[in-house]
Coordinates of C-alpha atoms and ligand atoms in Angstrom, one line a residue:
X61 CA 89.3 147.7 97.6
X62 CA 87.1 145.1 97.9
X63 CA 85.2 143.8 94.8
X64 CA 81.7 142.4 94.6
X65 CA 80.3 139.7 93.5
X66 CA 80.1 140.7 89.5
X67 CA 83.7 141.1 88.2
X68 CA 84.4 142.9 85.2
X69 CA 85.9 140.8 82.7
X70 CA 87.9 141.7 79.2
X71 CA 90.7 142.3 77.3
X72 CA 93.8 143.9 78.3
X73 CA 93.3 147.8 77.4
X74 CA 96.4 148.8 75.9
X75 CA 97.7 152.3 77.2
X76 CA 100.5 153.6 76.3
X77 CA 103.1 155.9 77.6
X78 CA 103.4 159.4 76.4
X79 CA 107.0 160.0 75.3
X80 CA 108.3 163.0 76.8
X81 CA 110.7 165.1 75.0
X82 CA 114.3 164.0 77.3
X83 CA 116.4 166.9 75.8
X84 CA 117.5 169.4 78.0
X85 CA 118.4 173.2 77.2
X86 CA 121.8 174.9 78.3
X87 CA 120.8 176.4 81.5
X88 CA 120.0 172.5 82.8
X89 CA 116.2 173.1 82.7
X90 CA 114.5 169.7 81.5
X91 CA 110.9 168.6 80.8
X92 CA 109.4 167.0 83.9
X93 CA 108.8 162.7 83.2
X94 CA 105.5 162.3 81.2
X95 CA 104.8 159.5 84.1
X96 CA 105.6 158.2 87.5
X97 CA 107.7 155.5 85.8
X98 CA 105.4 152.5 87.1
X99 CA 104.8 150.0 85.0
X100 CA 101.6 148.9 86.4
X101 CA 100.0 152.7 85.3
X102 CA 101.8 153.6 82.2
X103 CA 101.2 157.6 81.6
X104 CA 100.0 157.9 85.1
X105 CA 102.0 160.3 87.2
X106 CA 104.4 162.9 86.5
X107 CA 107.9 163.4 87.6
X108 CA 110.2 166.4 88.5
X109 CA 107.9 167.9 91.1
X110 CA 106.0 166.9 94.2
X111 CA 102.5 168.4 95.1
X112 CA 101.7 169.6 98.6
X113 CA 98.5 170.7 98.5
X114 CA 95.3 170.7 96.4
X115 CA 92.7 173.6 97.1
X116 CA 89.6 172.4 94.6
X117 CA 86.9 174.8 93.9
X118 CA 84.5 172.6 91.5
X119 CA 81.1 173.4 90.7
X120 CA 78.6 170.6 89.5
X121 CA 75.2 171.0 87.6
X122 CA 73.7 167.4 87.1
X123 CA 71.2 168.9 84.9
X124 CA 74.1 168.9 81.9
X125 CA 76.5 166.8 83.8
X126 CA 78.6 170.0 83.4
X127 CA 81.4 170.6 86.0
X128 CA 83.5 173.6 85.8
X129 CA 86.7 174.2 88.5
X130 CA 89.6 176.3 89.4
X131 CA 92.3 173.9 91.2
X132 CA 95.2 175.9 92.6
X133 CA 98.5 173.3 93.4
X134 CA 101.3 174.3 96.1
X135 CA 104.2 172.1 94.3
X136 CA 107.9 172.1 94.9
X137 CA 110.0 171.3 92.0
X138 CA 112.4 168.3 92.3
X139 CA 114.7 169.4 90.0
X140 CA 114.8 172.1 87.2
X141 CA 112.1 172.3 85.0
X142 CA 111.4 174.0 81.8
X143 CA 108.1 172.5 81.6
X144 CA 105.8 169.7 83.7
X145 CA 102.7 167.6 83.3
X146 CA 100.1 167.2 85.0
X147 CA 97.1 164.1 84.6
X148 CA 93.8 165.5 83.2
X149 CA 91.4 163.4 81.3
X150 CA 88.6 164.7 79.1
X151 CA 88.1 168.4 80.2
X152 CA 88.5 171.6 78.7
X153 CA 91.6 174.0 79.9
X154 CA 90.6 177.6 79.8
X155 CA 93.6 178.8 81.5
X156 CA 97.0 177.9 83.5
X157 CA 98.5 180.3 85.9
X158 CA 102.2 179.5 87.4
X159 CA 102.7 181.9 90.4
X160 CA 100.0 184.1 89.2
X161 CA 101.4 184.4 85.9
X162 CA 100.0 183.0 82.6
X163 CA 101.6 180.2 81.6
X164 CA 101.5 178.0 78.3
X165 CA 99.6 175.1 78.4
X166 CA 99.0 172.1 75.8
X167 CA 96.5 169.1 76.4
X168 CA 97.7 166.0 75.1
X169 CA 95.4 163.0 75.6
X170 CA 95.4 163.0 79.3
X171 CA 98.3 165.1 79.9
X172 CA 98.4 168.6 80.5
X173 CA 101.6 169.9 79.3
X174 CA 102.5 173.4 81.4
X175 CA 105.2 175.5 80.2
X176 CA 105.9 178.6 82.5
X177 CA 107.2 181.7 81.6
X178 CA 110.6 181.0 83.3
X179 CA 112.7 177.8 84.3
X180 CA 111.6 176.8 87.9
X181 CA 115.1 175.8 89.8
X182 CA 115.1 172.7 91.8
X183 CA 113.8 173.3 95.1
X184 CA 111.3 176.4 94.1
X185 CA 108.2 176.3 95.5
X186 CA 105.4 177.2 93.4
X187 CA 101.7 177.6 92.5
X188 CA 100.0 176.1 89.8
X189 CA 96.3 177.4 89.1
X190 CA 94.4 175.7 86.6
X191 CA 90.7 176.9 85.2
X192 CA 88.9 174.3 83.3
X193 CA 85.5 172.6 82.8
X194 CA 83.5 170.2 80.3
X195 CA 81.5 166.7 81.0
X196 CA 83.8 164.6 82.7
X197 CA 83.9 161.0 81.5
X198 CA 85.0 157.3 83.2
X199 CA 88.6 156.2 82.4
X200 CA 87.5 153.0 80.6
X201 CA 89.1 150.1 81.5
X202 CA 88.1 146.8 80.5
X203 CA 90.7 144.9 82.6
X204 CA 90.4 146.5 86.1
X205 CA 86.6 148.2 85.9
X206 CA 86.2 151.7 84.5
X207 CA 87.6 154.4 87.2
X208 CA 86.6 158.0 87.9
X209 CA 83.8 160.4 87.3
X210 CA 80.3 158.9 86.8
X211 CA 77.4 160.9 86.0
X212 CA 74.1 159.4 88.0
X213 CA 70.6 160.4 87.7
X214 CA 70.8 162.5 90.6
X215 CA 74.3 163.5 90.5
X216 CA 77.6 161.8 90.0
X217 CA 80.0 159.3 91.7
X218 CA 84.2 160.1 91.5
X219 CA 85.4 156.9 92.8
X220 CA 88.4 154.4 91.3
X221 CA 91.4 152.4 91.8
X222 CA 94.5 152.6 90.7
X223 CA 93.4 156.0 88.7
X224 CA 90.0 158.5 88.8
X225 CA 90.7 161.6 90.3
X226 CA 92.1 162.9 86.5
X227 CA 88.9 162.6 85.3
X228 CA 87.6 165.7 87.8
X229 CA 90.9 167.8 88.6
X230 CA 94.6 168.2 87.2
X231 CA 96.5 165.9 89.4
X232 CA 99.9 164.2 89.8
X233 CA 97.7 160.8 89.6
X234 CA 100.0 158.3 91.5
X235 CA 100.2 157.4 95.1
X236 CA 103.9 158.3 95.3
X237 CA 102.8 161.9 95.4
X238 CA 100.5 162.2 98.2
X239 CA 99.5 165.7 99.4
X240 CA 96.4 167.5 101.6
X241 CA 93.5 168.9 100.0
X242 CA 90.8 171.5 100.6
X243 CA 87.6 171.3 98.5
X244 CA 84.9 173.3 97.9
X245 CA 81.9 171.8 95.9
X246 CA 79.0 173.9 94.7
X247 CA 75.8 171.9 93.9
X248 CA 72.0 172.5 93.5
X249 CA 70.2 173.3 96.7
X250 CA 69.3 169.9 98.1
X251 CA 71.9 167.5 96.8
X252 CA 74.8 166.2 99.2
X253 CA 78.0 166.6 98.0
X254 CA 80.4 164.4 99.8
X255 CA 84.1 164.2 100.1
X256 CA 87.2 163.2 102.3
X257 CA 88.1 164.4 105.5
X258 CA 86.8 167.1 108.0
X259 CA 83.4 168.7 107.3
X260 CA 84.1 172.4 106.9
X261 CA 80.3 174.1 106.8
X262 CA 78.1 174.7 103.7
X263 CA 76.8 177.9 102.4
X264 CA 73.7 178.6 100.1
X265 CA 73.5 181.3 97.8
X266 CA 71.1 181.7 94.8
X267 CA 69.8 178.1 94.5
X268 CA 73.1 176.7 94.6
X269 CA 74.9 175.1 98.0
X270 CA 78.6 175.0 98.7
X271 CA 79.9 172.0 100.9
X272 CA 83.8 172.0 101.8
X273 CA 86.0 169.7 103.0
X274 CA 89.4 169.5 104.5
X275 CA 91.7 166.4 104.5
X276 CA 94.8 167.8 106.5
X277 CA 96.4 164.3 106.2
X278 CA 98.6 163.6 102.9
X279 CA 96.5 161.5 100.7
X280 CA 97.1 159.8 97.4
X281 CA 94.9 161.0 94.8
X282 CA 93.2 157.6 94.1
X283 CA 91.9 158.0 97.8
X284 CA 90.0 161.2 96.9
X285 CA 86.5 161.1 96.1
X286 CA 83.4 163.1 95.3
X287 CA 79.9 161.8 95.9
X288 CA 76.8 164.0 94.9
X289 CA 73.0 163.4 94.9
X290 CA 70.4 162.7 96.9
X291 CA 71.4 160.6 100.4
X292 CA 70.3 160.6 103.8
X293 CA 73.4 162.0 105.7
X294 CA 74.3 161.5 109.3
X295 CA 76.5 163.8 110.9
X296 CA 77.9 163.5 114.9
X297 CA 81.4 163.1 116.4
X298 CA 83.6 159.6 117.4
X299 CA 86.4 159.6 119.7
X300 CA 86.5 163.2 119.9
X301 CA 86.7 163.6 115.9
X302 CA 83.9 164.4 113.5
X303 CA 81.9 161.3 111.6
X304 CA 79.9 161.6 108.7
X305 CA 78.0 158.8 106.9
X306 CA 75.7 159.0 104.0
X307 CA 73.6 156.3 102.7
X308 CA 71.7 156.7 99.2
X309 CA 68.2 157.7 99.8
X310 CA 67.4 154.8 96.8
X311 CA 68.6 152.0 99.6
X312 CA 66.0 151.5 102.6
X313 CA 66.5 154.0 105.8
X314 CA 66.6 150.7 107.9
X315 CA 68.3 148.3 105.7
X316 CA 71.4 146.5 105.7
X317 CA 73.6 149.3 104.4
X318 CA 72.5 151.8 107.1
X319 CA 72.7 149.5 109.7
X320 CA 76.6 148.5 108.3
X321 CA 78.0 152.1 108.0
X322 CA 76.5 152.7 111.6
X323 CA 79.0 150.2 112.9
X324 CA 81.6 152.3 111.3
X325 CA 83.1 154.0 114.9
X326 CA 83.0 150.4 116.6
X327 CA 85.0 148.8 113.8
X328 CA 87.3 151.4 113.4
X329 CA 88.1 151.4 117.3
X330 CA 88.5 147.6 117.3
X331 CA 91.1 148.0 114.6
X332 CA 92.7 151.2 116.7
X333 CA 93.2 148.4 119.9
X334 CA 95.3 146.2 117.4
X335 CA 96.7 148.6 115.0
X336 CA 97.1 151.9 116.9
X337 CA 95.7 155.1 117.0
X338 CA 93.3 155.9 114.2
X339 CA 95.6 157.9 111.3
X340 CA 92.8 161.0 110.6
X341 CA 90.9 163.3 111.7
X342 CA 87.5 162.0 110.4
X343 CA 85.7 158.9 110.1
X344 CA 82.6 157.8 107.8
X345 CA 81.6 156.1 104.8
X346 CA 79.2 156.7 102.0
X347 CA 77.0 153.9 100.6
X348 CA 76.1 154.6 96.7
X349 CA 73.2 152.9 94.8
X350 CA 74.2 152.8 91.6
X351 CA 75.1 149.6 90.0
X352 CA 78.5 150.2 88.1
X353 CA 80.0 150.6 91.3
X354 CA 80.6 147.1 92.2
X355 CA 83.3 147.4 94.5
X356 CA 84.0 149.2 97.8
X357 CA 86.8 151.8 98.2
X358 CA 89.0 152.8 101.0
X359 CA 88.5 156.3 100.3
X360 CA 90.5 158.4 102.7
X361 CA 88.6 159.0 106.1
X362 CA 85.3 158.1 104.2
X363 CA 85.1 154.9 102.6
X364 CA 82.6 154.2 99.4
X365 CA 80.7 150.9 99.2
X366 CA 78.8 150.0 96.3
X367 CA 75.1 148.7 96.9
X368 CA 76.4 144.7 95.9
X369 CA 77.5 144.5 99.7
X370 CA 74.5 144.7 101.0
X371 CA 72.0 142.9 99.4
X372 CA 71.4 140.1 102.4
X373 CA 69.2 140.0 105.3
X374 CA 71.9 140.8 107.9
X375 CA 74.4 143.8 107.7
X376 CA 77.7 142.9 106.3
X377 CA 80.2 144.9 108.8
X378 CA 82.9 142.5 107.3
X379 CA 83.5 145.2 104.3
X380 CA 83.4 147.6 106.6
X381 CA 86.4 146.2 108.6
X382 CA 88.3 145.8 105.1
X383 CA 88.1 149.2 104.2
X384 CA 88.8 150.9 107.4
X385 CA 91.8 148.7 108.0
X386 CA 92.9 150.4 104.8
X387 CA 92.9 153.6 106.4
X388 CA 95.8 152.2 108.2
X389 CA 97.3 149.9 105.5
X390 CA 97.1 151.8 102.0
X391 CA 95.8 155.1 103.1
X392 CA 98.4 156.1 106.0
X393 CA 100.7 154.0 105.0
X394 CA 100.9 154.0 101.0
X395 CA 102.5 151.9 98.6
X396 CA 105.4 153.4 96.6
X397 CA 104.7 151.5 93.2
X398 CA 101.3 149.2 92.6
X399 CA 103.3 145.8 92.3
X400 CA 103.3 146.1 96.4
X401 CA 99.4 146.7 96.5
X402 CA 99.3 143.2 99.1
X403 CA 100.8 145.6 101.6
X404 CA 97.4 146.9 101.4
X405 CA 94.9 144.4 100.3
X406 CA 96.8 141.7 102.2
X407 CA 96.4 143.3 105.5
X408 CA 93.1 144.7 105.2
X409 CA 92.0 141.3 104.4
X410 CA 93.3 139.8 107.1
X411 CA 91.4 142.5 109.6
X412 CA 88.3 141.3 108.0
X413 CA 89.0 137.7 109.3
X414 CA 89.9 139.4 112.4
X415 CA 86.9 141.4 112.9
X416 CA 84.7 138.5 111.6
X417 CA 86.0 136.3 114.7
X418 CA 85.5 139.4 116.9
X419 CA 82.1 139.7 115.7
X420 CA 80.8 136.1 116.3
X421 CA 81.7 135.0 112.8
X422 CA 84.3 132.1 111.3
X423 CA 87.4 132.2 113.4
X424 CA 90.8 133.0 111.8
X425 CA 91.9 129.5 112.0
X426 CA 88.6 128.1 109.8
X427 CA 89.3 131.2 107.3
X428 CA 92.9 130.7 107.0
X429 CA 92.6 126.2 106.4
X430 CA 90.1 127.6 103.7
X431 CA 91.9 130.3 101.8
X432 CA 95.2 127.8 102.1
X433 CA 93.2 125.1 100.8
X434 CA 92.0 127.3 97.5
X435 CA 94.9 128.9 96.8
X436 CA 96.8 128.7 93.9
X437 CA 100.7 128.8 95.0
X438 CA 102.1 129.5 91.3
X439 CA 100.5 132.9 91.6
X440 CA 102.9 135.3 93.6
X441 CA 101.5 138.0 96.0
X442 CA 104.2 140.5 95.3
X443 CA 104.4 141.9 91.4
X444 CA 101.3 139.9 90.8
X445 CA 101.0 141.7 87.3
X446 CA 98.9 144.6 86.4
X447 CA 95.9 142.3 85.6
X448 CA 96.7 140.8 89.0
X449 CA 96.6 143.9 91.1
X450 CA 93.0 143.0 92.6
X451 CA 93.4 139.3 92.3
X452 CA 93.3 136.5 94.9
X453 CA 96.9 136.1 95.0
X454 CA 97.0 139.6 96.4
X455 CA 94.1 139.2 98.6
X456 CA 94.0 136.0 100.3
X457 CA 97.4 134.6 100.1
X458 CA 98.4 138.2 100.8
X459 CA 96.2 137.7 104.2
X460 CA 97.6 134.3 104.6
X461 CA 101.5 135.5 104.9
X462 CA 100.5 138.1 107.2
X463 CA 98.8 135.3 109.5
X464 CA 102.1 133.0 109.0
X465 CA 103.9 135.9 109.7
X466 CA 101.7 136.2 113.1
X467 CA 102.0 132.4 113.7
X468 CA 106.2 132.6 113.3
X469 CA 106.4 135.8 115.7
X470 CA 103.7 135.0 118.3
X471 CA 100.9 137.5 118.8
X472 CA 102.7 140.3 121.1
X473 CA 105.7 140.4 118.3
X474 CA 103.4 140.4 115.4
X475 CA 101.3 143.3 117.0
X476 CA 104.1 145.2 118.1
X477 CA 105.5 145.0 114.3
X478 CA 102.4 146.2 112.6
X479 CA 102.0 149.2 115.5
X480 CA 105.5 150.4 114.8
X481 CA 105.5 149.9 111.2
X482 CA 102.4 152.0 111.0
X483 CA 103.8 154.4 113.3
X484 CA 107.1 154.8 111.7
X485 CA 105.7 155.2 107.9
X486 CA 102.7 157.4 108.8
X487 CA 102.1 159.4 106.1
X488 CA 104.8 157.8 103.9
X489 CA 104.9 155.5 100.9
X490 CA 106.7 151.9 101.3
X491 CA 108.0 148.8 99.5
X492 CA 107.9 145.1 100.6
X493 CA 111.6 145.2 101.4
X494 CA 110.9 148.0 103.7
X495 CA 108.1 145.5 105.6
X496 CA 110.3 142.4 105.5
X497 CA 113.1 144.7 106.9
X498 CA 111.3 146.3 109.5
X499 CA 109.3 143.1 110.7
X500 CA 113.2 141.1 111.1
X501 CA 114.4 144.1 113.0
X502 CA 111.6 144.8 115.3
X503 CA 111.3 140.8 116.2
X504 CA 114.8 140.3 116.0
X505 CA 114.2 137.0 114.0
X506 CA 115.3 136.4 110.4
X507 CA 112.1 136.5 108.3
X508 CA 112.9 136.4 104.8
X509 CA 112.9 133.3 103.9
X510 CA 109.4 132.4 106.0
X511 CA 107.8 135.6 103.9
X512 CA 109.4 134.5 100.6
X513 CA 107.6 131.2 100.8
X514 CA 104.3 132.7 101.8
X515 CA 104.6 135.4 99.2
X516 CA 106.0 134.2 95.9
X517 CA 107.1 130.6 96.6
X518 CA 105.9 128.4 93.8
X519 CA 104.7 125.3 96.7
X520 CA 102.5 125.2 99.5
X521 CA 104.0 126.3 103.0
X522 CA 103.6 124.1 105.5
X523 CA 100.1 125.5 107.2
X524 CA 101.1 127.5 110.5
Ligands
ZN187 ZN1 91.1 146.6 99.8

């Protein structure tokens, strides 16, 4: 994510974890956990199972802001389950089936609690089909900015970090449970319906058009998106893969937004030369005109950009570089818990600096000197606290730590570490300790003290 100039400010929103029953029955089947146990997002995610695939079939009518859908999840029990929970906020559930059989369900706040007819043994693969609908609402978050489904005058935008998916489909809403996706979304003829991954064609029937998208690489749920409305859509091929970009029709056809996303392929190639092969099967980007979207987000294979980034005379490709760098750092290799978000943002910010230098802007050395001087060393990069997830300590200090590593080991080793790290953990989840260990092993040098000083030390380390 990259924030625009306007920041949300407000009181910390208190979120209470739902207390799950911890009692087991005599057969050993117990309820799945009510959240993923990540203190940065109480209530988000669930435990006791792993989702492998989401098949989403949704219909959205902008006239009444109404969404109806069927979500079919392919799931594996990771322990014996008597019941399990999904995250689903603010929509009504009509029916739940587990392996085709009716299952009892109860909706408690943002938790959908499903009790199948029989217990699910550990290791059992099963399907959950949820039929649901209603008028989706964003998740109010005064601290981090509202996330989730926003109705717009011409359609809708579903977007947000760390949570948004639960506002439009039932989900295990935590990055530790990545899954592949198929999405069919039906909207009135004439509107675009954009999402992640490979375009799988569209068909029209009776005034409605169904757009199909497929994300075949595992994706964290916050990286899923749905953008519906009046857009100028460009489709083509880049480096042998489909590229789909779209710019809101409300923005000028030849303005800085269009000119910026038009360089998506070029920026991705620049990053691939440094980080290794582009990790997904499609490229793209979507620029929305809705002023409530005050950030850009690295939604998988197709980032979504708010309008604030493109107000200048010139294109803004630095934000494109940031979001595309996340395709490697954050999307392909994802955090296991949000306290390590610098592993996404520090590297994406550093990629911005690299691109700016390459594109004739400030040099990396100039940017480093400027950001170093502005850093508050009392604020840690790792485990910055929930309110600090999108702070300078994560982005700017995190990128300075990446630069310090580069200077310590030299360019050849630095890029070997990055490429190896990304290849080894492709489609996986990681922690800061994983990164430090990997960098030490690959470089053959002790780096813990150096990285500790740059990431969490309370005093300024010497400028590299
Ligand atoms: Zn970011």
